[in-house]
Amino acid sequence: MTDITHNDFNKNFLWGVATAAAQIEGAHNVDGRGISIWDSFAKRQGKIQNGHTPYHACCFYYRYKDDLLLAKALGFTVFRFSISWSRIFPEGKGKANKEGVAFYHRLIDECLKLELIPFVTLYHWDLPYALEKEGGWTSVFFIQWFKHYVNFCAKEYGDKVKHWIVLNEPMGFTSLGYMLGKHAPGKTGLTNFLPAVYNATLAQAEGGNIIRSLIQKAYIGTSFSCSEIIPHTPNQKDIDAANRIDVLLNRLFIEPALGLGLPEDDFPLMEKIHFHSKSWRNKTKFQFDFDFIGIQNYFPLTIRHNSLIPYVSASEVKAKARKVPHTAMGWEINPDSFYNVIKRFSAYDPAKDILITENGACFKDILSHGVVEDAARISYYQQYLTAMHLAIKEGIPVKGYFAWTLLDNFEWAEGYNARFGLIHVDFVTQLRTIKKSGYWWRDFLTHKI
Ligand code: BGC
């Protein structure tokens, strides 16, 4: 097999690097910003590894010009970032904070100056804490707050920004934040999860509608966490367990967005979701004609039947236990499953463009004498790009790919221990060092390989 090269892709293909506000910006209490659920969650003991906080992160708020230059130097032509809702609306609603608004103007202007397409995510997990105190994603008022925020962003930035992602991985923040309590705001149980799922599904469609109505020539999508779900054995019980997890992880948010309604599969959790609100029956309420579907894929999951787990009777058999290649987070490295995910999501009707809005890997990088030798990450990207290319050759309309991520950053509950960046960050000095994988991307994108 010959190595994948840039020439294998269409010249209009979008090559981006993705980031998120809470993971890089820092400056959490500066220039009028209100605190977010992650700032307050970090105060709760034992929630984030080593007691890390997102308060300073990569100081991107101050260093954005240099960091954009780095993205540009690596050859990327698209920069994905998210807007911190509480920087714009410190109270989540009401009056906008001028200085916060101005920051994103500066950031967008700098992207445009460098000829980096600004690709904006409206919500990447950092809800204003003020709104959380009123119920956050579970509140009956949530959609009202969200619409107000999206309206404002679309009007304010719509002349300059044409590429929009409404939500980042709704399954991620509703399950980890409102069911399992592992992420902010740390809520648990179905009484929180069900309304959060409902509001997130509605927010996808409402966000899309607002951007469409306010911004001419907008290219609009929303992103989903997608994983191939593989039954541990051919045993029917494992197959059924895998199917239940598939409904939740892969289908719960995309199908309503496409106008297909909630997945109809019959198991206890789906029944609860169906019964939660009569409005689910009105399929058009949750539908929006997105221009693209954002796929975020990192790993497949191997699932077995496990009657001890409530509602789904299923659990994961970890990559480590199965002795298959995995990253430092224990996530299986499996480019074939990436290919399968792309094929599967592109098969939905109505067909949409596909964008890989995140893909990348975390390894135990060591900075030694100014160098980070991360051959494993280079190999990961080569394998995953090759798999994506195979899907494109078969006619799948994948229009872009975003590497996760530019800088080592605040990796949510893992704190600063999990490094995904193409650029190493020393979190004491804020020194940036381009990793070998960063140089690999530069060579790839500037056609040297
Ligand atoms: C999230 C990112 C996160 C990455 C790696 C994605 O689910 O969107 O914010 O850092 O995975 O865990």
Tab-separated table of C-alpha atoms in Angstrom, residues 80 121-125 165-173 222-225 296 357-358 404 412:
chain	number	residue	atom	x	y	z
A	80	ARG	CA	-12.755	25.368	13.691
A	121	THR	CA	-19.375	25.775	16.606
A	122	LEU	CA	-22.152	27.435	18.563
A	123	TYR	CA	-22.140	25.033	21.479
A	124	HIS	CA	-19.182	22.940	22.543
A	125	TRP	CA	-20.203	21.930	26.074
A	165	ILE	CA	-21.899	23.812	13.397
A	166	VAL	CA	-24.877	24.049	15.745
A	167	LEU	CA	-23.983	21.518	18.456
A	168	ASN	CA	-20.909	19.507	19.238
A	169	GLU	CA	-21.809	15.875	19.987
A	170	PRO	CA	-25.181	16.090	21.782
A	171	MET	CA	-24.842	12.477	22.919
A	172	GLY	CA	-21.542	13.383	24.554
A	173	PHE	CA	-22.776	16.222	26.718
A	222	THR	CA	-24.220	19.851	13.311
A	223	SER	CA	-21.868	17.225	14.662
A	224	PHE	CA	-22.458	13.748	16.019
A	225	SER	CA	-20.215	11.367	17.912
A	296	GLN	CA	-16.743	12.828	14.851
A	357	THR	CA	-15.484	17.463	12.004
A	358	GLU	CA	-13.145	15.675	14.451
A	404	TRP	CA	-8.428	17.050	16.560
A	412	TRP	CA	-12.430	17.731	30.081
